[in-house]
């Protein structure tokens, strides 16, 4: 039970330009016990959030934003689930990111929740 508790205490950052989809996903994750923070863009997602995982449908809008994002990750790795093909293309250049899944819209929020749960279960055993 302690293992499950540590999995559910994880913080997830959702970066989603479409607030309805982001809200639906946030609700699903929070009902499952995760802490969720939302932003409309990478520009709004501040480095002080320190998420355990990112779910994003958008990529950094400028190279300076991408640079700041890379700088915030120095010495760390961050798992990300992309929900947009442009997101994955742009983020492949950030070696600190671990892209664990890629979904294209429309997607089932339950599938994303399953990926999140599976990722945290696997990493908690390591």
Tab-separated table of C-alpha atoms in Angstrom:
chain	number	residue	atom	x	y	z
A	1	UNK	CA	0.000	0.000	0.000
A	2	UNK	CA	2.893	2.371	0.725
A	3	UNK	CA	4.095	1.892	-2.844
A	4	UNK	CA	0.684	2.887	-4.247
A	5	UNK	CA	0.624	5.963	-2.013
A	6	UNK	CA	4.015	7.144	-3.321
A	7	UNK	CA	2.833	6.643	-6.911
A	8	UNK	CA	-0.290	8.725	-6.380
A	9	UNK	CA	1.580	11.588	-4.685
A	10	UNK	CA	3.199	12.435	-8.035
A	11	UNK	CA	2.812	15.877	-9.610
A	12	UNK	CA	1.818	16.090	-13.273
A	13	UNK	CA	2.047	19.208	-15.418
A	14	UNK	CA	-0.492	19.407	-18.254
A	15	UNK	CA	0.392	21.845	-21.023
A	16	UNK	CA	-2.641	22.102	-23.267
A	17	UNK	CA	-3.900	24.947	-25.439
A	18	UNK	CA	-7.424	23.505	-25.545
A	19	UNK	CA	-8.791	24.064	-22.062
A	20	UNK	CA	-11.714	21.627	-22.390
A	21	UNK	CA	-9.433	18.661	-23.132
A	22	UNK	CA	-6.979	19.770	-20.448
A	23	UNK	CA	-9.764	20.077	-17.877
A	24	UNK	CA	-11.105	16.625	-18.708
A	25	UNK	CA	-7.650	15.103	-18.370
A	26	UNK	CA	-6.965	17.034	-15.157
A	27	UNK	CA	-10.205	15.762	-13.627
A	28	UNK	CA	-9.397	12.144	-14.572
A	29	UNK	CA	-5.870	12.370	-13.096
A	30	UNK	CA	-7.008	14.096	-9.888
A	31	UNK	CA	-9.750	11.506	-9.377
A	32	UNK	CA	-6.968	8.929	-9.528
A	33	UNK	CA	-5.018	10.724	-6.793
A	34	UNK	CA	-2.435	12.697	-8.771
A	35	UNK	CA	-1.582	16.350	-8.126
A	36	UNK	CA	-2.116	18.305	-11.344
A	37	UNK	CA	-0.869	21.718	-12.452
A	38	UNK	CA	-1.990	23.185	-15.785
A	39	UNK	CA	-0.514	25.708	-18.196
A	40	UNK	CA	-1.639	26.873	-21.627
A	41	UNK	CA	1.884	26.851	-23.071
A	42	UNK	CA	5.508	26.010	-22.321
A	43	UNK	CA	6.016	29.755	-21.900
A	44	UNK	CA	3.597	29.673	-18.932
A	45	UNK	CA	5.058	26.541	-17.353
A	46	UNK	CA	7.573	27.807	-14.837
A	47	UNK	CA	10.588	25.831	-13.712
A	48	UNK	CA	9.505	26.129	-10.056
A	49	UNK	CA	6.609	23.709	-10.682
A	50	UNK	CA	8.992	20.693	-10.733
A	51	UNK	CA	6.607	18.056	-12.103
A	52	UNK	CA	7.273	14.325	-12.023
A	53	UNK	CA	5.767	14.003	-15.516
A	54	UNK	CA	4.522	16.332	-18.268
A	55	UNK	CA	1.587	15.753	-20.609
A	56	UNK	CA	1.760	18.226	-23.474
A	57	UNK	CA	-0.050	18.966	-26.709
A	58	UNK	CA	2.244	21.841	-27.550
A	59	UNK	CA	5.956	22.407	-27.990
A	60	UNK	CA	7.969	25.448	-26.937
A	61	UNK	CA	6.902	28.258	-29.269
A	62	UNK	CA	10.339	29.786	-29.772
A	63	UNK	CA	13.918	28.613	-29.656
A	64	UNK	CA	14.550	30.884	-26.647
A	65	UNK	CA	11.697	29.179	-24.792
A	66	UNK	CA	13.132	25.786	-25.757
A	67	UNK	CA	16.544	26.935	-24.470
A	68	UNK	CA	15.049	28.028	-21.120
A	69	UNK	CA	13.229	24.714	-20.846
A	70	UNK	CA	16.479	22.803	-21.477
A	71	UNK	CA	18.278	24.984	-18.919
A	72	UNK	CA	15.650	24.187	-16.271
A	73	UNK	CA	16.246	20.476	-16.878
A	74	UNK	CA	20.048	20.506	-16.542
A	75	UNK	CA	21.120	17.416	-14.627
A	76	UNK	CA	17.574	16.019	-14.541
A	77	UNK	CA	15.425	13.925	-16.782
A	78	UNK	CA	11.725	14.483	-17.264
A	79	UNK	CA	9.205	12.015	-18.667
A	80	UNK	CA	6.716	13.456	-21.121
A	81	UNK	CA	3.603	12.218	-22.881
A	82	UNK	CA	2.959	14.070	-26.150
A	83	UNK	CA	-0.536	14.453	-27.530
A	84	UNK	CA	0.436	16.183	-30.768
A	85	UNK	CA	2.878	15.237	-33.544
A	86	UNK	CA	4.413	18.742	-33.659
A	87	UNK	CA	5.114	18.464	-29.940
A	88	UNK	CA	7.118	15.288	-30.353
A	89	UNK	CA	9.064	16.635	-33.359
A	90	UNK	CA	10.141	19.740	-31.446
A	91	UNK	CA	10.937	17.988	-28.168
A	92	UNK	CA	13.080	15.211	-29.628
A	93	UNK	CA	15.993	17.665	-29.517
A	94	UNK	CA	15.792	17.905	-25.723
A	95	UNK	CA	17.924	14.980	-24.584
A	96	UNK	CA	16.774	15.367	-20.959
A	97	UNK	CA	13.221	14.446	-21.929
A	98	UNK	CA	12.056	10.862	-21.894
A	99	UNK	CA	9.116	10.609	-24.278
A	100	UNK	CA	7.153	7.709	-22.819
A	101	UNK	CA	4.063	7.842	-25.027
A	102	UNK	CA	2.571	9.697	-27.962
A	103	UNK	CA	-1.156	10.086	-28.579
A	104	UNK	CA	-2.902	11.939	-31.362
A	105	UNK	CA	-6.220	13.708	-30.867
A	106	UNK	CA	-8.858	12.670	-30.360
A	107	UNK	CA	-7.506	10.475	-27.590
A	108	UNK	CA	-9.101	8.627	-24.721
A	109	UNK	CA	-8.162	10.162	-21.361
A	110	UNK	CA	-8.314	6.677	-19.828
A	111	UNK	CA	-5.508	5.553	-22.164
A	112	UNK	CA	-3.341	8.441	-20.989
A	113	UNK	CA	-4.150	7.642	-17.354
A	114	UNK	CA	-3.127	4.029	-18.010
A	115	UNK	CA	0.214	5.216	-19.457
A	116	UNK	CA	0.803	7.484	-16.457
A	117	UNK	CA	-0.003	4.699	-13.985
A	118	UNK	CA	2.197	2.203	-15.822
A	119	UNK	CA	5.132	4.624	-15.979
A	120	UNK	CA	5.026	5.379	-12.249
A	121	UNK	CA	4.605	1.700	-11.354
A	122	UNK	CA	7.647	0.764	-13.430
A	123	UNK	CA	9.814	3.572	-12.083
A	124	UNK	CA	8.823	2.960	-8.468
A	125	UNK	CA	10.256	-0.572	-8.734
A	126	UNK	CA	13.610	0.720	-9.960
